[in-house]
Amino acid sequence: MKKILFENIVVEDDKIGIDLKTEDDAAIDEELFFEFSNKVTLTDDILAVALCTLCGQKYDYIYMDLDISEDVFQTIVDYTNSVLEVNNVLFKKCAKNEGNELALLFSGGLDSLSVYSLLKNQNIMPLNIMSLDFGGVFAREELFFRYFVPHTIRTNFVSLKLNRNSSTFMYVPAILLSKTLNIKYNIIGDIFEAENHLCKRGDDCMLRPLDISSIPLILGLTEVGTAMVSAYYSPELISFSLKSLAAFGGNKYLRKQFFVDIISEKYGIDLVYERMDGSNSVPFGKFFWIDFYSFYLVKNKGFEEASKLIENMPESIIDISNELSLNFYERFNPLYLDEIPESLRPIFLERLAMASVYPYDANDFYEIDLIFKELKRHHKDVVIDIFDEGRYEKCRKLFESNIVFGSED
């Protein structure tokens, strides 16, 4: 039986200390800590929800030295599918959050920079920038995100490898700061090809007792789209963002650099950044999120340049890249538009259009279906039926309620 225990929890104005023990393949007996850049207001319910995001569905048994409300208790049980033991279960509901503010988890990469660009300086909902300081190899992120003066949480849960249990660890800042900052909506940088298949998101059910909702703001954008938005609104920050998101010389840095190269040339945006020469390739078929861009890179950089990033690409990739427009990589899929608060949609769509990011047209839906069918041959877990006719019509109606559906033409 795999167990995790959160014991001797000490909460102070600006930090939390927890004795963490696990009984699994990597037994841990260390302190888990969270240190805040400002004083915070916490409850046991808030802390319990935050801790459950670090558990995922890995453990059979969870213990938390906390007194929590019955709805929070049941939510954690449902989410983790574990036996949960706590200090006390309180026969009352969790206190509802009456706030109306946005929380953005900001790492400094092009994806989170694009979210910031789309939501900054608007007077509809206050935007709170939050960052996780993991230290170590992630110190490069802090060098950039501190420029934005975020609410920072320094923590060691990555060094304890708790982030490997679930991607929902990214909800931690919005949860822990929810009462302090009146957080109603949480935004992370989930994009189009997240988690190996289209538009799949981490389960955010644990947020419901706190009355927090996740907004899939850029789930309709690819990495190309987020780079377009960032380059248009923050060209002076591209160099810093590239250095923040990946180690120079790595595959990820090269991939993002290629996108910035293409955007700079295609849209005439003067961008200054440190260029990586040479190659850092991975074999085709190993990583879905890299193979997904093989078509776009072959079309816009040529096979030789694309091979610096992805080796042993099948001939079919070249053939398809030559046959299709592949415009959808630079456009917005409106499938989840109705999950963005209605009050934010107009400014969101307007700012996308200013950055030359337009919604899908009928051909884009046709082409993305072909791309995913081809990828299905190499990645058996890829969802290929998400764009059925009913969903396309739903997208059309949603978009027609805001602006004209279609491209810039």
mmCIF file of C-alpha atoms in Angstrom:
data_model
loop_
_atom_site.group_PDB
_atom_site.id
_atom_site.type_symbol
_atom_site.label_atom_id
_atom_site.label_comp_id
_atom_site.label_asym_id
_atom_site.label_seq_id
_atom_site.Cartn_x
_atom_site.Cartn_y
_atom_site.Cartn_z
ATOM 1 C CA MET A 1 0.000 0.000 0.000
ATOM 2 C CA LYS A 2 1.381 3.393 -1.003
ATOM 3 C CA LYS A 3 0.983 6.023 1.696
ATOM 4 C CA ILE A 4 1.630 9.742 2.108
ATOM 5 C CA LEU A 5 1.407 11.584 5.420
ATOM 6 C CA PHE A 6 1.311 15.350 6.011
ATOM 7 C CA GLU A 7 2.008 15.736 9.747
ATOM 8 C CA ASN A 8 2.921 18.449 12.285
ATOM 9 C CA ILE A 9 1.690 21.236 10.028
ATOM 10 C CA VAL A 10 2.861 24.659 11.200
ATOM 11 C CA VAL A 11 1.278 27.711 9.568
ATOM 12 C CA GLU A 12 2.755 31.176 10.054
ATOM 13 C CA ASP A 13 1.997 34.522 8.411
ATOM 14 C CA ASP A 14 4.328 33.945 5.488
ATOM 15 C CA LYS A 15 5.270 30.269 5.517
ATOM 16 C CA ILE A 16 4.086 26.710 6.029
ATOM 17 C CA GLY A 17 6.159 23.816 7.336
ATOM 18 C CA ILE A 18 5.001 20.195 7.070
ATOM 19 C CA ASP A 19 6.585 16.903 8.091
ATOM 20 C CA LEU A 20 6.206 14.811 4.951
ATOM 21 C CA LYS A 21 6.480 11.044 4.939
ATOM 22 C CA THR A 22 5.796 8.612 2.131
ATOM 23 C CA GLU A 23 5.760 4.852 1.993
ATOM 24 C CA ASP A 24 6.262 3.983 -1.644
ATOM 25 C CA ASP A 25 9.021 3.254 -4.142
ATOM 26 C CA ALA A 26 10.827 6.484 -3.157
ATOM 27 C CA ALA A 27 10.345 6.796 0.594
ATOM 28 C CA ILE A 28 10.503 10.413 1.815
ATOM 29 C CA ASP A 29 10.934 11.687 5.359
ATOM 30 C CA GLU A 30 11.619 15.405 5.005
ATOM 31 C CA GLU A 31 10.110 18.822 5.539
ATOM 32 C CA LEU A 32 7.808 20.176 2.850
ATOM 33 C CA PHE A 33 7.705 23.956 2.928
ATOM 34 C CA PHE A 34 5.989 26.911 1.309
ATOM 35 C CA GLU A 35 7.375 30.426 1.793
ATOM 36 C CA PHE A 36 5.347 33.430 0.621
ATOM 37 C CA SER A 37 6.527 36.824 -0.573
ATOM 38 C CA ASN A 38 3.672 38.430 1.389
ATOM 39 C CA LYS A 39 1.559 37.576 4.402
ATOM 40 C CA VAL A 40 -1.259 35.170 3.591
ATOM 41 C CA THR A 41 -4.573 34.104 5.078
ATOM 42 C CA LEU A 42 -5.033 30.339 5.131
ATOM 43 C CA THR A 43 -7.609 27.826 6.312
ATOM 44 C CA ASP A 44 -7.289 24.086 6.794
ATOM 45 C CA ASP A 45 -9.642 23.577 3.849
ATOM 46 C CA ILE A 46 -7.433 25.653 1.572
ATOM 47 C CA LEU A 47 -4.310 23.825 2.667
ATOM 48 C CA ALA A 48 -5.941 20.410 2.282
ATOM 49 C CA VAL A 49 -7.002 21.170 -1.279
ATOM 50 C CA ALA A 50 -3.513 22.413 -2.139
ATOM 51 C CA LEU A 51 -1.890 19.286 -0.712
ATOM 52 C CA CYS A 52 -4.205 16.945 -2.586
ATOM 53 C CA THR A 53 -2.982 18.393 -5.896
ATOM 54 C CA LEU A 54 0.457 17.033 -4.990
ATOM 55 C CA CYS A 55 -0.935 13.538 -4.492
ATOM 56 C CA GLY A 56 -2.767 12.895 -7.729
ATOM 57 C CA GLN A 57 -3.949 9.285 -7.859
ATOM 58 C CA LYS A 58 -0.637 7.776 -6.753
ATOM 59 C CA TYR A 59 -1.442 6.859 -3.149
ATOM 60 C CA ASP A 60 -3.779 4.345 -1.553
ATOM 61 C CA TYR A 61 -3.757 6.152 1.794
ATOM 62 C CA ILE A 62 -3.424 9.862 2.641
ATOM 63 C CA TYR A 63 -3.167 11.431 6.081
ATOM 64 C CA MET A 64 -3.456 15.181 6.701
ATOM 65 C CA ASP A 65 -3.085 16.696 10.144
ATOM 66 C CA LEU A 66 -5.947 19.115 9.454
ATOM 67 C CA ASP A 67 -9.570 19.831 10.386
ATOM 68 C CA ILE A 68 -11.505 20.046 7.131
ATOM 69 C CA SER A 69 -15.081 20.512 5.965
ATOM 70 C CA GLU A 70 -17.083 17.510 4.839
ATOM 71 C CA ASP A 71 -17.354 18.649 1.219
ATOM 72 C CA VAL A 72 -13.591 19.169 0.987
ATOM 73 C CA PHE A 73 -13.056 15.722 2.517
ATOM 74 C CA GLN A 74 -15.314 14.070 -0.056
ATOM 75 C CA THR A 75 -13.801 16.026 -2.933
ATOM 76 C CA ILE A 76 -10.297 14.888 -2.016
ATOM 77 C CA VAL A 77 -11.453 11.276 -1.730
ATOM 78 C CA ASP A 78 -13.134 11.480 -5.131
ATOM 79 C CA TYR A 79 -10.138 13.120 -6.789
ATOM 80 C CA THR A 80 -7.367 10.980 -5.301
ATOM 81 C CA ASN A 81 -9.351 7.725 -5.138
ATOM 82 C CA SER A 82 -7.585 7.142 -1.820
ATOM 83 C CA VAL A 83 -8.442 6.321 1.767
ATOM 84 C CA LEU A 84 -8.246 9.730 3.449
ATOM 85 C CA GLU A 85 -7.676 10.261 7.160
ATOM 86 C CA VAL A 86 -7.619 13.723 8.747
ATOM 87 C CA ASN A 87 -7.510 15.134 12.251
ATOM 88 C CA ASN A 88 -11.216 16.034 12.156
ATOM 89 C CA VAL A 89 -14.029 16.157 9.617
ATOM 90 C CA LEU A 90 -16.210 19.185 10.309
ATOM 91 C CA PHE A 91 -19.888 18.703 9.564
ATOM 92 C CA LYS A 92 -20.216 21.899 7.593
ATOM 93 C CA LYS A 93 -19.556 23.137 4.093
ATOM 94 C CA CYS A 94 -16.389 24.910 3.080
ATOM 95 C CA ALA A 95 -16.679 28.700 3.276
ATOM 96 C CA LYS A 96 -17.424 30.008 -0.213
ATOM 97 C CA ASN A 97 -15.109 32.382 -1.967
ATOM 98 C CA GLU A 98 -16.836 35.645 -2.869
ATOM 99 C CA GLY A 99 -13.935 37.072 -4.850
ATOM 100 C CA ASN A 100 -13.834 37.989 -8.525
ATOM 101 C CA GLU A 101 -10.125 38.158 -9.304
ATOM 102 C CA LEU A 102 -7.913 36.281 -11.746
ATOM 103 C CA ALA A 103 -4.863 34.217 -10.815
ATOM 104 C CA LEU A 104 -2.211 33.623 -13.480
ATOM 105 C CA LEU A 105 0.538 31.106 -12.793
ATOM 106 C CA PHE A 106 3.453 32.839 -14.495
ATOM 107 C CA SER A 107 6.701 31.023 -15.251
ATOM 108 C CA GLY A 108 8.100 33.479 -17.767
ATOM 109 C CA GLY A 109 7.835 31.219 -20.821
ATOM 110 C CA LEU A 110 6.119 32.273 -24.034
ATOM 111 C CA ASP A 111 2.864 30.543 -23.077
ATOM 112 C CA SER A 112 2.401 32.361 -19.768
ATOM 113 C CA LEU A 113 3.729 35.574 -21.329
ATOM 114 C CA SER A 114 0.976 35.347 -23.941
ATOM 115 C CA VAL A 115 -1.690 34.998 -21.226
ATOM 116 C CA TYR A 116 -0.274 38.060 -19.500
ATOM 117 C CA SER A 117 -0.366 39.964 -22.798
ATOM 118 C CA LEU A 118 -3.998 39.039 -23.402
ATOM 119 C CA LEU A 119 -5.172 40.075 -19.928
ATOM 120 C CA LYS A 120 -2.920 42.917 -18.798
ATOM 121 C CA ASN A 121 -4.231 46.460 -18.415
ATOM 122 C CA GLN A 122 -7.897 45.500 -18.595
ATOM 123 C CA ASN A 123 -10.404 46.776 -16.048
ATOM 124 C CA ILE A 124 -12.840 43.856 -16.166
ATOM 125 C CA MET A 125 -11.196 41.587 -13.593
ATOM 126 C CA PRO A 126 -8.062 42.310 -11.531
ATOM 127 C CA LEU A 127 -5.146 40.121 -12.618
ATOM 128 C CA ASN A 128 -2.860 38.615 -9.967
ATOM 129 C CA ILE A 129 0.438 37.234 -11.227
ATOM 130 C CA MET A 130 1.761 34.296 -9.224
ATOM 131 C CA SER A 131 5.000 32.376 -9.574
ATOM 132 C CA LEU A 132 6.480 29.246 -8.043
ATOM 133 C CA ASP A 133 10.151 29.479 -7.103
ATOM 134 C CA PHE A 134 11.595 25.962 -7.181
ATOM 135 C CA GLY A 135 15.252 26.995 -7.146
ATOM 136 C CA GLY A 136 17.891 24.663 -8.565
ATOM 137 C CA VAL A 137 17.713 24.176 -12.322
ATOM 138 C CA PHE A 138 14.586 26.357 -12.380
ATOM 139 C CA ALA A 139 16.450 29.410 -11.077
ATOM 140 C CA ARG A 140 16.464 30.796 -14.634
ATOM 141 C CA GLU A 141 12.688 31.282 -14.378
ATOM 142 C CA GLU A 142 13.015 33.461 -11.279
ATOM 143 C CA LEU A 143 15.517 35.730 -13.032
ATOM 144 C CA PHE A 144 12.772 36.699 -15.465
ATOM 145 C CA PHE A 145 9.485 36.429 -13.594
ATOM 146 C CA ARG A 146 10.680 38.727 -10.793
ATOM 147 C CA TYR A 147 10.557 41.520 -13.398
ATOM 148 C CA PHE A 148 6.748 41.293 -13.104
ATOM 149 C CA VAL A 149 6.795 41.511 -9.275
ATOM 150 C CA PRO A 150 4.546 38.466 -8.812
ATOM 151 C CA HIS A 151 3.192 36.943 -5.653
ATOM 152 C CA THR A 152 5.915 34.343 -5.202
ATOM 153 C CA ILE A 153 5.773 31.018 -3.396
ATOM 154 C CA ARG A 154 9.129 29.418 -2.726
ATOM 155 C CA THR A 155 8.744 25.671 -2.239
ATOM 156 C CA ASN A 156 10.630 22.392 -2.378
ATOM 157 C CA PHE A 157 7.906 20.073 -3.664
ATOM 158 C CA VAL A 158 9.671 19.697 -7.007
ATOM 159 C CA SER A 159 12.921 18.600 -5.359
ATOM 160 C CA LEU A 160 10.776 16.102 -3.417
ATOM 161 C CA LYS A 161 9.372 14.982 -6.803
ATOM 162 C CA LEU A 162 5.753 15.530 -5.758
ATOM 163 C CA ASN A 163 5.147 17.380 -9.025
ATOM 164 C CA ARG A 164 5.433 14.042 -10.823
ATOM 165 C CA ASN A 165 2.222 12.763 -9.259
ATOM 166 C CA SER A 166 -0.083 15.085 -11.212
ATOM 167 C CA SER A 167 0.012 18.210 -13.364
ATOM 168 C CA THR A 168 -2.519 19.726 -10.956
ATOM 169 C CA PHE A 169 0.388 20.937 -8.817
ATOM 170 C CA MET A 170 0.135 24.041 -10.993
ATOM 171 C CA TYR A 171 -3.052 24.974 -9.130
ATOM 172 C CA VAL A 172 -1.155 25.382 -5.844
ATOM 173 C CA PRO A 173 -0.560 29.172 -6.014
ATOM 174 C CA ALA A 174 -4.180 30.037 -6.839
ATOM 175 C CA ILE A 175 -5.400 27.745 -4.054
ATOM 176 C CA LEU A 176 -3.035 28.927 -1.329
ATOM 177 C CA LEU A 177 -3.593 32.596 -2.179
ATOM 178 C CA SER A 178 -7.323 32.308 -2.882
ATOM 179 C CA LYS A 179 -8.550 33.849 0.370
ATOM 180 C CA THR A 180 -5.791 36.453 0.543
ATOM 181 C CA LEU A 181 -6.363 37.737 -2.994
ATOM 182 C CA ASN A 182 -10.068 36.925 -3.499
ATOM 183 C CA ILE A 183 -9.354 34.525 -6.353
ATOM 184 C CA LYS A 184 -12.313 33.389 -8.429
ATOM 185 C CA TYR A 185 -10.593 32.188 -11.608
ATOM 186 C CA ASN A 186 -7.369 30.289 -12.138
ATOM 187 C CA ILE A 187 -5.374 30.374 -15.377
ATOM 188 C CA ILE A 188 -2.378 28.235 -16.265
ATOM 189 C CA GLY A 189 -0.582 27.930 -19.578
ATOM 190 C CA ASP A 190 -2.264 24.789 -20.926
ATOM 191 C CA ILE A 191 -2.079 24.888 -24.701
ATOM 192 C CA PHE A 192 -3.453 23.015 -27.694
ATOM 193 C CA GLU A 193 -1.349 19.869 -27.602
ATOM 194 C CA ALA A 194 -1.312 19.592 -23.798
ATOM 195 C CA GLU A 195 -0.774 16.137 -22.289
ATOM 196 C CA ASN A 196 -0.389 14.140 -25.501
ATOM 197 C CA HIS A 197 -3.795 14.739 -26.990
ATOM 198 C CA LEU A 198 -5.855 17.613 -28.075
ATOM 199 C CA CYS A 199 -7.485 19.844 -25.503
ATOM 200 C CA LYS A 200 -7.108 17.451 -22.578
ATOM 201 C CA ARG A 201 -6.833 19.249 -19.257
ATOM 202 C CA GLY A 202 -5.925 18.331 -15.734
ATOM 203 C CA ASP A 203 -8.914 17.536 -13.530
ATOM 204 C CA ASP A 204 -9.757 20.672 -11.535
ATOM 205 C CA CYS A 205 -12.602 19.139 -9.510
ATOM 206 C CA MET A 206 -10.713 19.783 -6.266
ATOM 207 C CA LEU A 207 -11.176 23.538 -6.805
ATOM 208 C CA ARG A 208 -14.959 23.411 -6.612
ATOM 209 C CA PRO A 209 -15.406 23.507 -2.811
ATOM 210 C CA LEU A 210 -13.348 26.712 -2.836
ATOM 211 C CA ASP A 211 -15.566 28.108 -5.589
ATOM 212 C CA ILE A 212 -12.625 28.576 -7.952
ATOM 213 C CA SER A 213 -12.911 27.852 -11.672
ATOM 214 C CA SER A 214 -10.166 27.223 -14.201
ATOM 215 C CA ILE A 215 -10.202 29.218 -17.423
ATOM 216 C CA PRO A 216 -8.692 27.416 -20.452
ATOM 217 C CA LEU A 217 -7.709 30.764 -21.947
ATOM 218 C CA ILE A 218 -5.049 29.615 -24.402
ATOM 219 C CA LEU A 219 -6.085 26.002 -24.835
ATOM 220 C CA GLY A 220 -7.073 26.901 -28.383
ATOM 221 C CA LEU A 221 -3.559 28.155 -29.218
ATOM 222 C CA THR A 222 -0.492 26.187 -30.240
ATOM 223 C CA GLU A 223 3.037 27.138 -29.210
ATOM 224 C CA VAL A 224 3.171 29.023 -32.489
ATOM 225 C CA GLY A 225 0.103 31.030 -31.519
ATOM 226 C CA THR A 226 1.421 31.899 -28.063
ATOM 227 C CA ALA A 227 4.716 32.959 -29.627
ATOM 228 C CA MET A 228 2.798 35.217 -32.051
ATOM 229 C CA VAL A 229 0.922 36.877 -29.202
ATOM 230 C CA SER A 230 4.065 37.334 -27.109
ATOM 231 C CA ALA A 231 6.061 38.685 -30.049
ATOM 232 C CA TYR A 232 3.356 41.199 -30.951
ATOM 233 C CA TYR A 233 2.693 42.568 -27.469
ATOM 234 C CA SER A 234 6.082 42.097 -25.801
ATOM 235 C CA PRO A 235 8.826 41.941 -28.475
ATOM 236 C CA GLU A 236 11.364 43.417 -26.069
ATOM 237 C CA LEU A 237 10.852 40.461 -23.698
ATOM 238 C CA ILE A 238 11.263 37.592 -26.167
ATOM 239 C CA SER A 239 14.956 37.096 -25.443
ATOM 240 C CA PHE A 240 14.376 36.978 -21.679
ATOM 241 C CA SER A 241 11.414 34.638 -22.104
ATOM 242 C CA LEU A 242 13.386 32.193 -24.245
ATOM 243 C CA LYS A 243 16.131 32.034 -21.630
ATOM 244 C CA SER A 244 13.525 31.506 -18.926
ATOM 245 C CA LEU A 245 11.605 28.659 -20.546
ATOM 246 C CA ALA A 246 14.472 26.310 -21.382
ATOM 247 C CA ALA A 247 18.187 25.753 -21.032
ATOM 248 C CA PHE A 248 20.137 27.278 -23.914
ATOM 249 C CA GLY A 249 21.269 24.536 -26.277
ATOM 250 C CA GLY A 250 18.374 22.211 -25.506
ATOM 251 C CA ASN A 251 15.695 20.801 -27.795
ATOM 252 C CA LYS A 252 12.961 22.945 -26.260
ATOM 253 C CA TYR A 253 14.943 26.157 -26.701
ATOM 254 C CA LEU A 254 15.619 25.302 -30.344
ATOM 255 C CA ARG A 255 11.941 24.515 -30.999
ATOM 256 C CA LYS A 256 10.801 27.826 -29.530
ATOM 257 C CA GLN A 257 13.582 29.643 -31.383
ATOM 258 C CA PHE A 258 12.379 28.186 -34.680
ATOM 259 C CA PHE A 259 8.865 29.479 -33.999
ATOM 260 C CA VAL A 260 10.204 32.936 -33.176
ATOM 261 C CA ASP A 261 12.333 32.837 -36.366
ATOM 262 C CA ILE A 262 9.281 32.058 -38.492
ATOM 263 C CA ILE A 263 7.070 34.672 -36.841
ATOM 264 C CA SER A 264 9.723 37.368 -37.083
ATOM 265 C CA GLU A 265 10.158 36.792 -40.818
ATOM 266 C CA LYS A 266 6.526 36.130 -41.724
ATOM 267 C CA TYR A 267 4.999 39.024 -39.783
ATOM 268 C CA GLY A 268 7.861 41.503 -40.001
ATOM 269 C CA ILE A 269 8.430 41.787 -36.244
ATOM 270 C CA ASP A 270 11.955 42.858 -35.319
ATOM 271 C CA LEU A 271 13.016 40.476 -32.553
ATOM 272 C CA VAL A 272 16.407 40.315 -30.870
ATOM 273 C CA TYR A 273 17.363 37.102 -29.065
ATOM 274 C CA GLU A 274 20.318 34.789 -28.559
ATOM 275 C CA ARG A 275 20.355 32.292 -31.384
ATOM 276 C CA MET A 276 21.286 28.670 -30.897
ATOM 277 C CA ASP A 277 23.358 27.157 -33.702
ATOM 278 C CA GLY A 278 23.649 23.477 -34.452
ATOM 279 C CA SER A 279 21.085 20.841 -33.566
ATOM 280 C CA ASN A 280 19.533 18.997 -30.644
ATOM 281 C CA SER A 281 17.258 16.386 -32.136
ATOM 282 C CA VAL A 282 15.020 13.634 -30.850
ATOM 283 C CA PRO A 283 13.713 10.736 -32.953
ATOM 284 C CA PHE A 284 10.299 11.074 -34.543
ATOM 285 C CA GLY A 285 7.732 8.995 -32.683
ATOM 286 C CA LYS A 286 9.155 9.595 -29.210
ATOM 287 C CA PHE A 287 7.278 12.733 -28.126
ATOM 288 C CA PHE A 288 3.855 13.671 -29.410
ATOM 289 C CA TRP A 289 4.133 17.384 -28.646
ATOM 290 C CA ILE A 290 7.334 17.594 -30.731
ATOM 291 C CA ASP A 291 6.078 15.457 -33.617
ATOM 292 C CA PHE A 292 2.956 17.622 -33.731
ATOM 293 C CA TYR A 293 5.121 20.507 -34.959
ATOM 294 C CA SER A 294 7.080 18.506 -37.522
ATOM 295 C CA PHE A 295 4.605 19.420 -40.279
ATOM 296 C CA TYR A 296 4.740 23.145 -39.509
ATOM 297 C CA LEU A 297 8.535 23.179 -39.237
ATOM 298 C CA VAL A 298 9.072 21.285 -42.496
ATOM 299 C CA LYS A 299 6.744 23.676 -44.302
ATOM 300 C CA ASN A 300 8.206 26.873 -42.856
ATOM 301 C CA LYS A 301 11.866 25.999 -42.181
ATOM 302 C CA GLY A 302 12.456 23.191 -44.668
ATOM 303 C CA PHE A 303 13.269 19.537 -44.062
ATOM 304 C CA GLU A 304 16.966 20.098 -43.349
ATOM 305 C CA GLU A 305 16.360 22.695 -40.646
ATOM 306 C CA ALA A 306 13.462 20.744 -39.135
ATOM 307 C CA SER A 307 15.740 17.699 -38.899
ATOM 308 C CA LYS A 308 17.906 19.613 -36.431
ATOM 309 C CA LEU A 309 15.003 19.233 -34.022
ATOM 310 C CA ILE A 310 13.336 15.983 -35.147
ATOM 311 C CA GLU A 311 15.260 13.157 -36.791
ATOM 312 C CA ASN A 312 14.052 10.240 -38.905
ATOM 313 C CA MET A 313 10.833 11.934 -39.977
ATOM 314 C CA PRO A 314 8.701 9.734 -42.269
ATOM 315 C CA GLU A 315 8.243 10.725 -45.908
ATOM 316 C CA SER A 316 4.545 11.187 -45.176
ATOM 317 C CA ILE A 317 5.362 14.210 -43.014
ATOM 318 C CA ILE A 318 7.018 15.933 -45.962
ATOM 319 C CA ASP A 319 4.188 15.039 -48.343
ATOM 320 C CA ILE A 320 1.457 16.282 -46.000
ATOM 321 C CA SER A 321 3.405 19.456 -45.204
ATOM 322 C CA ASN A 322 3.617 20.292 -48.898
ATOM 323 C CA GLU A 323 -0.059 19.578 -49.558
ATOM 324 C CA LEU A 324 -1.706 21.499 -46.698
ATOM 325 C CA SER A 325 -1.741 25.183 -45.758
ATOM 326 C CA LEU A 326 -1.227 24.405 -42.035
ATOM 327 C CA ASN A 327 -2.669 27.801 -41.162
ATOM 328 C CA PHE A 328 -4.329 26.355 -38.067
ATOM 329 C CA TYR A 329 -0.983 26.370 -36.233
ATOM 330 C CA GLU A 330 -1.206 30.166 -36.254
ATOM 331 C CA ARG A 331 -4.914 30.360 -35.429
ATOM 332 C CA PHE A 332 -7.303 29.973 -32.533
ATOM 333 C CA ASN A 333 -9.520 26.936 -31.989
ATOM 334 C CA PRO A 334 -12.733 28.268 -30.369
ATOM 335 C CA LEU A 335 -13.861 24.922 -28.944
ATOM 336 C CA TYR A 336 -13.604 26.127 -25.339
ATOM 337 C CA LEU A 337 -14.582 29.731 -25.873
ATOM 338 C CA ASP A 338 -17.744 29.282 -23.820
ATOM 339 C CA GLU A 339 -15.593 28.363 -20.794
ATOM 340 C CA ILE A 340 -14.023 31.813 -20.802
ATOM 341 C CA PRO A 341 -16.116 34.259 -18.737
ATOM 342 C CA GLU A 342 -18.393 36.172 -21.059
ATOM 343 C CA SER A 343 -17.136 39.525 -19.798
ATOM 344 C CA LEU A 344 -13.566 38.646 -20.861
ATOM 345 C CA ARG A 345 -14.327 37.268 -24.320
ATOM 346 C CA PRO A 346 -14.477 40.540 -26.292
ATOM 347 C CA ILE A 347 -11.082 41.827 -25.142
ATOM 348 C CA PHE A 348 -9.565 38.345 -25.461
ATOM 349 C CA LEU A 349 -10.720 37.985 -29.072
ATOM 350 C CA GLU A 350 -9.804 41.554 -29.951
ATOM 351 C CA ARG A 351 -6.270 41.153 -28.654
ATOM 352 C CA LEU A 352 -5.826 37.854 -30.487
ATOM 353 C CA ALA A 353 -6.882 39.515 -33.723
ATOM 354 C CA MET A 354 -4.460 42.401 -33.153
ATOM 355 C CA ALA A 355 -1.687 39.791 -33.007
ATOM 356 C CA SER A 356 -2.957 38.265 -36.304
ATOM 357 C CA VAL A 357 -4.334 35.207 -34.514
ATOM 358 C CA TYR A 358 -7.722 34.496 -36.072
ATOM 359 C CA PRO A 359 -10.241 31.717 -35.465
ATOM 360 C CA TYR A 360 -10.327 28.490 -37.432
ATOM 361 C CA ASP A 361 -12.188 28.336 -40.698
ATOM 362 C CA ALA A 362 -13.651 25.136 -42.152
ATOM 363 C CA ASN A 363 -10.379 24.182 -43.845
ATOM 364 C CA ASP A 364 -8.496 24.425 -40.563
ATOM 365 C CA PHE A 365 -10.806 21.864 -38.972
ATOM 366 C CA TYR A 366 -10.312 19.614 -42.003
ATOM 367 C CA GLU A 367 -6.517 19.892 -41.855
ATOM 368 C CA ILE A 368 -6.145 19.348 -38.108
ATOM 369 C CA ASP A 369 -8.190 16.187 -38.492
ATOM 370 C CA LEU A 370 -5.768 14.937 -41.172
ATOM 371 C CA ILE A 371 -2.763 15.811 -39.019
ATOM 372 C CA PHE A 372 -4.094 13.930 -36.029
ATOM 373 C CA LYS A 373 -4.964 10.899 -38.130
ATOM 374 C CA GLU A 374 -1.379 10.815 -39.352
ATOM 375 C CA LEU A 375 -0.021 11.213 -35.812
ATOM 376 C CA LYS A 376 -2.331 8.428 -34.676
ATOM 377 C CA ARG A 377 -0.223 6.022 -36.696
ATOM 378 C CA HIS A 378 2.769 6.842 -34.488
ATOM 379 C CA HIS A 379 1.059 7.720 -31.186
ATOM 380 C CA LYS A 380 -1.751 5.332 -30.335
ATOM 381 C CA ASP A 381 -3.141 7.504 -27.523
ATOM 382 C CA VAL A 382 -3.971 10.528 -29.686
ATOM 383 C CA VAL A 383 -7.621 11.561 -29.800
ATOM 384 C CA ILE A 384 -8.645 12.089 -33.423
ATOM 385 C CA ASP A 385 -12.420 12.502 -33.278
ATOM 386 C CA ILE A 386 -12.671 15.729 -31.288
ATOM 387 C CA PHE A 387 -13.668 17.814 -34.302
ATOM 388 C CA ASP A 388 -16.925 16.171 -35.251
ATOM 389 C CA GLU A 389 -19.521 18.165 -37.164
ATOM 390 C CA GLY A 390 -21.524 19.012 -34.055
ATOM 391 C CA ARG A 391 -18.539 20.547 -32.304
ATOM 392 C CA TYR A 392 -17.634 22.549 -35.377
ATOM 393 C CA GLU A 393 -21.124 24.029 -35.510
ATOM 394 C CA LYS A 394 -20.924 24.792 -31.794
ATOM 395 C CA CYS A 395 -17.690 26.693 -32.410
ATOM 396 C CA ARG A 396 -19.216 28.616 -35.293
ATOM 397 C CA LYS A 397 -22.218 29.728 -33.239
ATOM 398 C CA LEU A 398 -20.052 30.726 -30.298
ATOM 399 C CA PHE A 399 -17.795 32.803 -32.441
ATOM 400 C CA GLU A 400 -20.570 34.457 -34.414
ATOM 401 C CA SER A 401 -21.926 35.732 -31.095
ATOM 402 C CA ASN A 402 -18.717 37.744 -30.633
ATOM 403 C CA ILE A 403 -17.125 38.547 -33.990
ATOM 404 C CA VAL A 404 -17.321 37.275 -37.561
ATOM 405 C CA PHE A 405 -16.201 33.653 -37.733
ATOM 406 C CA GLY A 406 -13.382 33.042 -40.151
ATOM 407 C CA SER A 407 -9.937 34.327 -41.016
ATOM 408 C CA GLU A 408 -8.717 37.807 -41.728
ATOM 409 C CA ASP A 409 -9.710 37.496 -45.384
#
